[in-house]
PDB file of C-alpha atoms in Angstrom:
ATOM      1  CA  GLN A 696      38.549  27.725  75.621  1.00  0.00           C
ATOM      2  CA  VAL A 697      34.808  28.720  74.536  1.00  0.00           C
ATOM      3  CA  GLN A 698      33.222  25.698  73.303  1.00  0.00           C
ATOM      4  CA  LEU A 699      30.325  23.277  73.502  1.00  0.00           C
ATOM      5  CA  LEU A 700      31.778  19.541  73.799  1.00  0.00           C
ATOM      6  CA  GLN A 701      28.978  16.547  72.950  1.00  0.00           C
ATOM      7  CA  SER A 702      29.151  13.206  74.257  1.00  0.00           C
ATOM      8  CA  GLY A 703      30.282  10.163  72.312  1.00  0.00           C
ATOM      9  CA  ALA A 704      28.820   8.111  69.508  1.00  0.00           C
ATOM     10  CA  GLU A 705      25.946   5.399  70.275  1.00  0.00           C
ATOM     11  CA  VAL A 706      24.213   2.878  68.808  1.00  0.00           C
ATOM     12  CA  LYS A 707      20.387   2.212  69.832  1.00  0.00           C
ATOM     13  CA  ARG A 708      18.023  -0.624  68.974  1.00  0.00           C
ATOM     14  CA  PRO A 709      14.788   0.791  67.424  1.00  0.00           C
ATOM     15  CA  GLY A 710      11.913   2.172  70.415  1.00  0.00           C
ATOM     16  CA  ALA A 711      15.424   2.664  72.573  1.00  0.00           C
ATOM     17  CA  SER A 712      15.626   6.021  73.960  1.00  0.00           C
ATOM     18  CA  VAL A 713      18.893   8.041  73.610  1.00  0.00           C
ATOM     19  CA  LYS A 714      20.127  11.130  75.663  1.00  0.00           C
ATOM     20  CA  VAL A 715      23.030  13.229  74.518  1.00  0.00           C
ATOM     21  CA  SER A 716      24.501  15.550  76.574  1.00  0.00           C
ATOM     22  CA  CYS A 717      26.659  19.305  75.413  1.00  0.00           C
ATOM     23  CA  LYS A 718      28.894  20.759  78.115  1.00  0.00           C
ATOM     24  CA  ALA A 719      29.528  24.524  77.827  1.00  0.00           C
ATOM     25  CA  SER A 720      33.065  25.634  78.898  1.00  0.00           C
ATOM     26  CA  GLY A 721      34.874  28.957  78.790  1.00  0.00           C
ATOM     27  CA  TYR A 722      31.364  31.161  78.988  1.00  0.00           C
ATOM     28  CA  SER A 723      28.150  30.808  81.703  1.00  0.00           C
ATOM     29  CA  ILE A 724      25.991  28.316  79.698  1.00  0.00           C
ATOM     30  CA  SER A 725      23.155  30.357  81.521  1.00  0.00           C
ATOM     31  CA  GLY A 726      23.400  33.138  79.242  1.00  0.00           C
ATOM     32  CA  TYR A 727      22.356  31.716  76.025  1.00  0.00           C
ATOM     33  CA  TYR A 728      19.660  29.489  74.229  1.00  0.00           C
ATOM     34  CA  ILE A 729      20.979  26.172  73.129  1.00  0.00           C
ATOM     35  CA  HIS A 730      19.300  24.738  69.786  1.00  0.00           C
ATOM     36  CA  TRP A 731      19.598  21.085  68.514  1.00  0.00           C
ATOM     37  CA  ILE A 732      19.973  20.502  65.327  1.00  0.00           C
ATOM     38  CA  ARG A 733      20.626  17.268  63.380  1.00  0.00           C
ATOM     39  CA  GLN A 734      21.544  15.759  59.874  1.00  0.00           C
ATOM     40  CA  ALA A 735      20.551  12.541  58.623  1.00  0.00           C
ATOM     41  CA  PRO A 736      22.752  10.576  55.862  1.00  0.00           C
ATOM     42  CA  GLY A 737      22.733  12.409  52.750  1.00  0.00           C
ATOM     43  CA  GLN A 738      20.458  15.012  54.120  1.00  0.00           C
ATOM     44  CA  GLY A 739      20.315  18.576  54.972  1.00  0.00           C
ATOM     45  CA  LEU A 740      20.216  19.905  58.585  1.00  0.00           C
ATOM     46  CA  GLU A 741      17.004  20.124  60.444  1.00  0.00           C
ATOM     47  CA  TRP A 742      16.459  22.086  63.552  1.00  0.00           C
ATOM     48  CA  MET A 743      14.829  20.301  66.510  1.00  0.00           C
ATOM     49  CA  GLY A 744      14.035  23.061  68.917  1.00  0.00           C
ATOM     50  CA  TRP A 745      15.679  24.676  72.013  1.00  0.00           C
ATOM     51  CA  ILE A 746      16.307  25.191  75.613  1.00  0.00           C
ATOM     52  CA  ASN A 747      16.730  28.286  77.621  1.00  0.00           C
ATOM     53  CA  PRO A 748      19.114  26.691  80.402  1.00  0.00           C
ATOM     54  CA  ASP A 749      18.304  29.679  82.471  1.00  0.00           C
ATOM     55  CA  SER A 750      14.409  28.817  82.651  1.00  0.00           C
ATOM     56  CA  ARG A 751      14.429  25.780  81.486  1.00  0.00           C
ATOM     57  CA  ILE A 752      11.911  26.811  78.922  1.00  0.00           C
ATOM     58  CA  THR A 753      12.038  24.584  75.869  1.00  0.00           C
ATOM     59  CA  ASN A 754      10.478  25.077  72.355  1.00  0.00           C
ATOM     60  CA  TYR A 755      10.311  22.024  69.929  1.00  0.00           C
ATOM     61  CA  ALA A 756       9.904  21.493  66.401  1.00  0.00           C
ATOM     62  CA  GLN A 757       6.311  20.194  65.633  1.00  0.00           C
ATOM     63  CA  LYS A 758       7.645  17.312  64.562  1.00  0.00           C
ATOM     64  CA  PHE A 759       9.469  16.255  67.412  1.00  0.00           C
ATOM     65  CA  GLN A 760       7.210  17.155  69.953  1.00  0.00           C
ATOM     66  CA  GLY A 761       6.347  14.343  72.353  1.00  0.00           C
ATOM     67  CA  TRP A 762       9.009  12.324  71.878  1.00  0.00           C
ATOM     68  CA  VAL A 763      11.829  14.974  72.153  1.00  0.00           C
ATOM     69  CA  THR A 764      12.800  16.370  75.894  1.00  0.00           C
ATOM     70  CA  MET A 765      15.336  18.910  76.386  1.00  0.00           C
ATOM     71  CA  THR A 766      16.890  19.540  79.739  1.00  0.00           C
ATOM     72  CA  ARG A 767      20.043  20.979  81.774  1.00  0.00           C
ATOM     73  CA  ASP A 768      22.655  20.877  84.807  1.00  0.00           C
ATOM     74  CA  LEU A 769      23.492  24.321  85.461  1.00  0.00           C
ATOM     75  CA  SER A 770      25.758  22.882  88.133  1.00  0.00           C
ATOM     76  CA  ILE A 771      27.720  20.968  85.418  1.00  0.00           C
ATOM     77  CA  SER A 772      27.190  23.588  82.569  1.00  0.00           C
ATOM     78  CA  THR A 773      25.405  20.945  80.639  1.00  0.00           C
ATOM     79  CA  VAL A 774      22.291  20.518  78.030  1.00  0.00           C
ATOM     80  CA  TYR A 775      20.766  17.539  77.390  1.00  0.00           C
ATOM     81  CA  MET A 776      18.367  15.912  74.612  1.00  0.00           C
ATOM     82  CA  GLU A 777      16.809  12.960  74.960  1.00  0.00           C
ATOM     83  CA  LEU A 778      14.988  11.231  72.053  1.00  0.00           C
ATOM     84  CA  SER A 779      12.789   8.792  72.530  1.00  0.00           C
ATOM     85  CA  GLY A 780      11.106   5.509  70.311  1.00  0.00           C
ATOM     86  CA  LEU A 781      14.001   5.757  68.264  1.00  0.00           C
ATOM     87  CA  LYS A 782      13.607   4.610  64.438  1.00  0.00           C
ATOM     88  CA  SER A 783      15.904   3.797  61.521  1.00  0.00           C
ATOM     89  CA  ASP A 784      15.213   7.518  60.372  1.00  0.00           C
ATOM     90  CA  ASP A 785      16.574   8.963  63.672  1.00  0.00           C
ATOM     91  CA  THR A 786      19.909   7.626  62.711  1.00  0.00           C
ATOM     92  CA  ALA A 787      21.685  11.218  62.286  1.00  0.00           C
ATOM     93  CA  VAL A 788      24.423  13.097  63.717  1.00  0.00           C
ATOM     94  CA  TYR A 789      23.123  15.379  66.315  1.00  0.00           C
ATOM     95  CA  TYR A 790      24.410  19.031  67.026  1.00  0.00           C
ATOM     96  CA  CYS A 791      24.122  21.303  69.768  1.00  0.00           C
ATOM     97  CA  ALA A 792      24.663  25.029  68.947  1.00  0.00           C
ATOM     98  CA  ARG A 793      24.863  28.071  70.775  1.00  0.00           C
ATOM     99  CA  LEU A 794      22.375  31.163  69.284  1.00  0.00           C
ATOM    100  CA  ASN A 795      24.108  34.589  69.952  1.00  0.00           C
ATOM    101  CA  GLY A 796      22.506  36.354  67.399  1.00  0.00           C
ATOM    102  CA  ALA A 797      22.974  33.280  64.966  1.00  0.00           C
ATOM    103  CA  PHE A 798      24.520  29.954  65.756  1.00  0.00           C
ATOM    104  CA  ASP A 799      27.859  31.273  66.894  1.00  0.00           C
ATOM    105  CA  MET A 800      29.128  28.031  68.359  1.00  0.00           C
ATOM    106  CA  TRP A 801      28.688  24.628  67.313  1.00  0.00           C
ATOM    107  CA  GLY A 802      29.060  21.161  69.050  1.00  0.00           C
ATOM    108  CA  GLN A 803      31.435  18.685  67.527  1.00  0.00           C
ATOM    109  CA  GLY A 804      28.181  16.140  66.886  1.00  0.00           C
ATOM    110  CA  THR A 805      27.468  13.264  68.017  1.00  0.00           C
ATOM    111  CA  ARG A 806      26.396  10.407  65.725  1.00  0.00           C
ATOM    112  CA  ILE A 807      23.592   8.041  66.798  1.00  0.00           C
ATOM    113  CA  THR A 808      22.878   5.088  64.707  1.00  0.00           C
ATOM    114  CA  VAL A 809      19.268   3.369  65.131  1.00  0.00           C
ATOM    115  CA  SER A 810      19.812  -0.361  64.180  1.00  0.00           C
ATOM    116  CA  SER A 811      18.804  -3.829  65.158  1.00  0.00           C
TER     117      SER A 811
ATOM    118  CA  GLN B 606       8.412  23.906  57.145  1.00  0.00           C
ATOM    119  CA  SER B 607      10.357  23.483  54.087  1.00  0.00           C
ATOM    120  CA  ALA B 608      14.005  23.832  54.094  1.00  0.00           C
ATOM    121  CA  LEU B 609      15.667  26.752  52.064  1.00  0.00           C
ATOM    122  CA  THR B 610      16.864  26.033  48.548  1.00  0.00           C
ATOM    123  CA  GLN B 611      20.487  26.743  47.708  1.00  0.00           C
ATOM    124  CA  PRO B 612      22.314  25.416  43.972  1.00  0.00           C
ATOM    125  CA  ALA B 613      24.217  22.536  44.785  1.00  0.00           C
ATOM    126  CA  SER B 614      27.310  23.988  43.797  1.00  0.00           C
ATOM    127  CA  VAL B 615      28.958  26.824  42.817  1.00  0.00           C
ATOM    128  CA  SER B 616      32.828  27.094  40.996  1.00  0.00           C
ATOM    129  CA  GLY B 617      35.123  29.856  40.519  1.00  0.00           C
ATOM    130  CA  SER B 618      38.580  30.841  39.750  1.00  0.00           C
ATOM    131  CA  PRO B 619      41.181  32.329  42.454  1.00  0.00           C
ATOM    132  CA  GLY B 620      40.592  35.836  42.800  1.00  0.00           C
ATOM    133  CA  GLN B 621      37.238  35.431  41.427  1.00  0.00           C
ATOM    134  CA  PRO B 622      33.807  36.497  43.158  1.00  0.00           C
ATOM    135  CA  ILE B 623      31.394  34.198  43.143  1.00  0.00           C
ATOM    136  CA  THR B 624      27.743  34.233  44.772  1.00  0.00           C
ATOM    137  CA  ILE B 625      25.402  31.715  46.512  1.00  0.00           C
ATOM    138  CA  SER B 626      21.706  32.252  46.643  1.00  0.00           C
ATOM    139  CA  CYS B 627      19.475  30.891  49.558  1.00  0.00           C
ATOM    140  CA  THR B 628      15.650  30.994  48.506  1.00  0.00           C
ATOM    141  CA  GLY B 629      13.051  30.847  51.217  1.00  0.00           C
ATOM    142  CA  SER B 630       9.235  32.309  51.622  1.00  0.00           C
ATOM    143  CA  SER B 631       7.447  35.093  53.171  1.00  0.00           C
ATOM    144  CA  SER B 632       7.561  33.114  56.102  1.00  0.00           C
ATOM    145  CA  ASP B 633      11.158  33.079  56.818  1.00  0.00           C
ATOM    146  CA  ILE B 634      13.506  35.160  54.736  1.00  0.00           C
ATOM    147  CA  GLY B 635      11.080  37.242  53.478  1.00  0.00           C
ATOM    148  CA  ALA B 636       9.747  38.481  56.606  1.00  0.00           C
ATOM    149  CA  TYR B 637      12.571  38.469  59.048  1.00  0.00           C
ATOM    150  CA  LYS B 638      16.329  40.219  58.931  1.00  0.00           C
ATOM    151  CA  TYR B 639      17.608  36.872  60.815  1.00  0.00           C
ATOM    152  CA  VAL B 640      19.357  35.237  58.035  1.00  0.00           C
ATOM    153  CA  SER B 641      22.781  33.542  59.182  1.00  0.00           C
ATOM    154  CA  TRP B 642      25.759  31.836  56.562  1.00  0.00           C
ATOM    155  CA  TYR B 643      27.947  29.128  57.577  1.00  0.00           C
ATOM    156  CA  GLN B 644      30.837  27.820  56.424  1.00  0.00           C
ATOM    157  CA  TRP B 645      31.456  23.982  57.008  1.00  0.00           C
ATOM    158  CA  LYS B 646      34.601  21.980  56.374  1.00  0.00           C
ATOM    159  CA  PRO B 647      34.782  18.294  56.693  1.00  0.00           C
ATOM    160  CA  GLY B 648      35.686  17.244  60.109  1.00  0.00           C
ATOM    161  CA  LYS B 649      35.254  20.946  61.147  1.00  0.00           C
ATOM    162  CA  ALA B 650      32.360  22.667  63.015  1.00  0.00           C
ATOM    163  CA  PRO B 651      30.281  25.007  60.863  1.00  0.00           C
ATOM    164  CA  LYS B 652      31.781  28.793  61.415  1.00  0.00           C
ATOM    165  CA  LEU B 653      29.171  31.487  61.213  1.00  0.00           C
ATOM    166  CA  LEU B 654      30.276  34.236  58.398  1.00  0.00           C
ATOM    167  CA  ILE B 655      27.005  36.250  58.188  1.00  0.00           C
ATOM    168  CA  TYR B 656      24.156  37.083  60.937  1.00  0.00           C
ATOM    169  CA  ASP B 657      21.284  39.283  60.278  1.00  0.00           C
ATOM    170  CA  VAL B 658      21.228  39.314  56.872  1.00  0.00           C
ATOM    171  CA  ASN B 659      24.627  41.359  55.915  1.00  0.00           C
ATOM    172  CA  LYS B 660      26.787  41.568  59.511  1.00  0.00           C
ATOM    173  CA  ARG B 661      30.078  39.709  59.823  1.00  0.00           C
ATOM    174  CA  PRO B 662      31.245  38.393  63.191  1.00  0.00           C
ATOM    175  CA  SER B 663      34.439  39.809  64.281  1.00  0.00           C
ATOM    176  CA  GLY B 664      37.377  37.378  62.845  1.00  0.00           C
ATOM    177  CA  VAL B 665      35.508  37.096  59.745  1.00  0.00           C
ATOM    178  CA  SER B 666      37.109  37.862  56.509  1.00  0.00           C
ATOM    179  CA  ASN B 667      35.324  41.335  55.043  1.00  0.00           C
ATOM    180  CA  ARG B 668      35.545  38.865  51.461  1.00  0.00           C
ATOM    181  CA  PHE B 669      32.328  37.487  52.698  1.00  0.00           C
ATOM    182  CA  SER B 670      29.055  39.521  52.350  1.00  0.00           C
ATOM    183  CA  GLY B 671      25.385  39.204  52.625  1.00  0.00           C
ATOM    184  CA  SER B 672      22.738  40.480  51.137  1.00  0.00           C
ATOM    185  CA  LYS B 673      18.547  40.202  50.853  1.00  0.00           C
ATOM    186  CA  SER B 674      16.016  40.607  48.421  1.00  0.00           C
ATOM    187  CA  GLY B 675      12.419  39.525  49.052  1.00  0.00           C
ATOM    188  CA  ASN B 676      12.904  35.832  49.780  1.00  0.00           C
ATOM    189  CA  THR B 677      16.028  35.569  48.779  1.00  0.00           C
ATOM    190  CA  ALA B 678      18.903  35.994  50.574  1.00  0.00           C
ATOM    191  CA  SER B 679      22.780  35.425  48.905  1.00  0.00           C
ATOM    192  CA  LEU B 680      25.999  35.176  49.973  1.00  0.00           C
ATOM    193  CA  THR B 681      29.119  37.113  48.163  1.00  0.00           C
ATOM    194  CA  ILE B 682      32.852  35.443  48.235  1.00  0.00           C
ATOM    195  CA  SER B 683      34.674  38.133  46.714  1.00  0.00           C
ATOM    196  CA  GLY B 684      38.672  37.308  45.738  1.00  0.00           C
ATOM    197  CA  LEU B 685      38.026  33.663  45.639  1.00  0.00           C
ATOM    198  CA  GLN B 686      40.760  31.631  47.458  1.00  0.00           C
ATOM    199  CA  ALA B 687      41.517  28.243  47.922  1.00  0.00           C
ATOM    200  CA  GLU B 688      40.721  28.073  51.425  1.00  0.00           C
ATOM    201  CA  ASP B 689      37.307  29.081  50.703  1.00  0.00           C
ATOM    202  CA  GLU B 690      36.572  25.439  49.372  1.00  0.00           C
ATOM    203  CA  ALA B 691      34.076  24.590  51.839  1.00  0.00           C
ATOM    204  CA  ASN B 692      30.099  23.676  52.008  1.00  0.00           C
ATOM    205  CA  TYR B 693      28.258  26.839  52.688  1.00  0.00           C
ATOM    206  CA  PHE B 694      24.498  26.919  53.950  1.00  0.00           C
ATOM    207  CA  CYS B 695      22.267  29.400  55.129  1.00  0.00           C
ATOM    208  CA  SER B 696      19.711  29.487  57.853  1.00  0.00           C
ATOM    209  CA  SER B 697      16.518  31.819  58.723  1.00  0.00           C
ATOM    210  CA  TYR B 698      14.204  32.075  61.608  1.00  0.00           C
ATOM    211  CA  THR B 699      10.352  31.464  60.905  1.00  0.00           C
ATOM    212  CA  ASP B 700       7.154  32.780  61.597  1.00  0.00           C
ATOM    213  CA  SER B 701       6.424  29.546  63.548  1.00  0.00           C
ATOM    214  CA  ASN B 702       9.338  30.476  66.168  1.00  0.00           C
ATOM    215  CA  THR B 703      11.401  27.910  64.317  1.00  0.00           C
ATOM    216  CA  PHE B 704      14.819  28.102  62.393  1.00  0.00           C
ATOM    217  CA  VAL B 705      15.072  26.381  58.928  1.00  0.00           C
ATOM    218  CA  PHE B 706      18.028  25.429  57.138  1.00  0.00           C
ATOM    219  CA  ALA B 707      19.207  24.877  53.600  1.00  0.00           C
ATOM    220  CA  THR B 708      21.046  21.880  52.198  1.00  0.00           C
ATOM    221  CA  GLY B 709      24.215  23.674  51.423  1.00  0.00           C
ATOM    222  CA  THR B 710      26.516  24.909  48.482  1.00  0.00           C
ATOM    223  CA  GLU B 711      29.853  23.113  47.667  1.00  0.00           C
ATOM    224  CA  VAL B 712      32.372  25.556  46.767  1.00  0.00           C
ATOM    225  CA  THR B 713      34.949  24.392  44.505  1.00  0.00           C
ATOM    226  CA  VAL B 714      37.949  26.415  43.136  1.00  0.00           C
ATOM    227  CA  LEU B 715      39.142  25.941  40.206  1.00  0.00           C
TER     228      LEU B 715
END
């Protein structure tokens, strides 16, 4: 089955880091860019950036530059999104999505709660 | 980059057509053909309905169609059905090599 499967929900303290995984199955992860998008409670979707799993090249939204890192491990068909220096307003559901002309496949979402 | 703008809600009776607008700027919708539309139902992942302004992926009903004029894109659902109740949102590529989304429109079938 062609899908993106994300890691489970996490609760983090302010200032901590979180690393969310997104595993591709049913297709070659090298073939398509993976984007990360988040949705805070009651808010719209916010684009965070992308990674080209083949070349490792990344492009981050200006807002996240310096505190988001996207990486990949081709051996397990997985990309990662790490966010550091978490604040309460980073509480959101984080999604990975495959770009194939448009976002044609989305992960199920990972809820990250930042709370002291 | 400002979010795209959609009406918060749209409703219609079964069999009627509805149109959802998505307004951006000359830096996103107005500049590129890379406008896409998604259907999002609770507990599910978003589903791609339209890409490149007016193209439908395989398997998407031809009741869904897209268009664009200037800085505004539109999604039309012809022959509204109960199963069409969902949140619909648009997205566009921008001249900053980024993507921007709208907050979405809740569609209600009366």
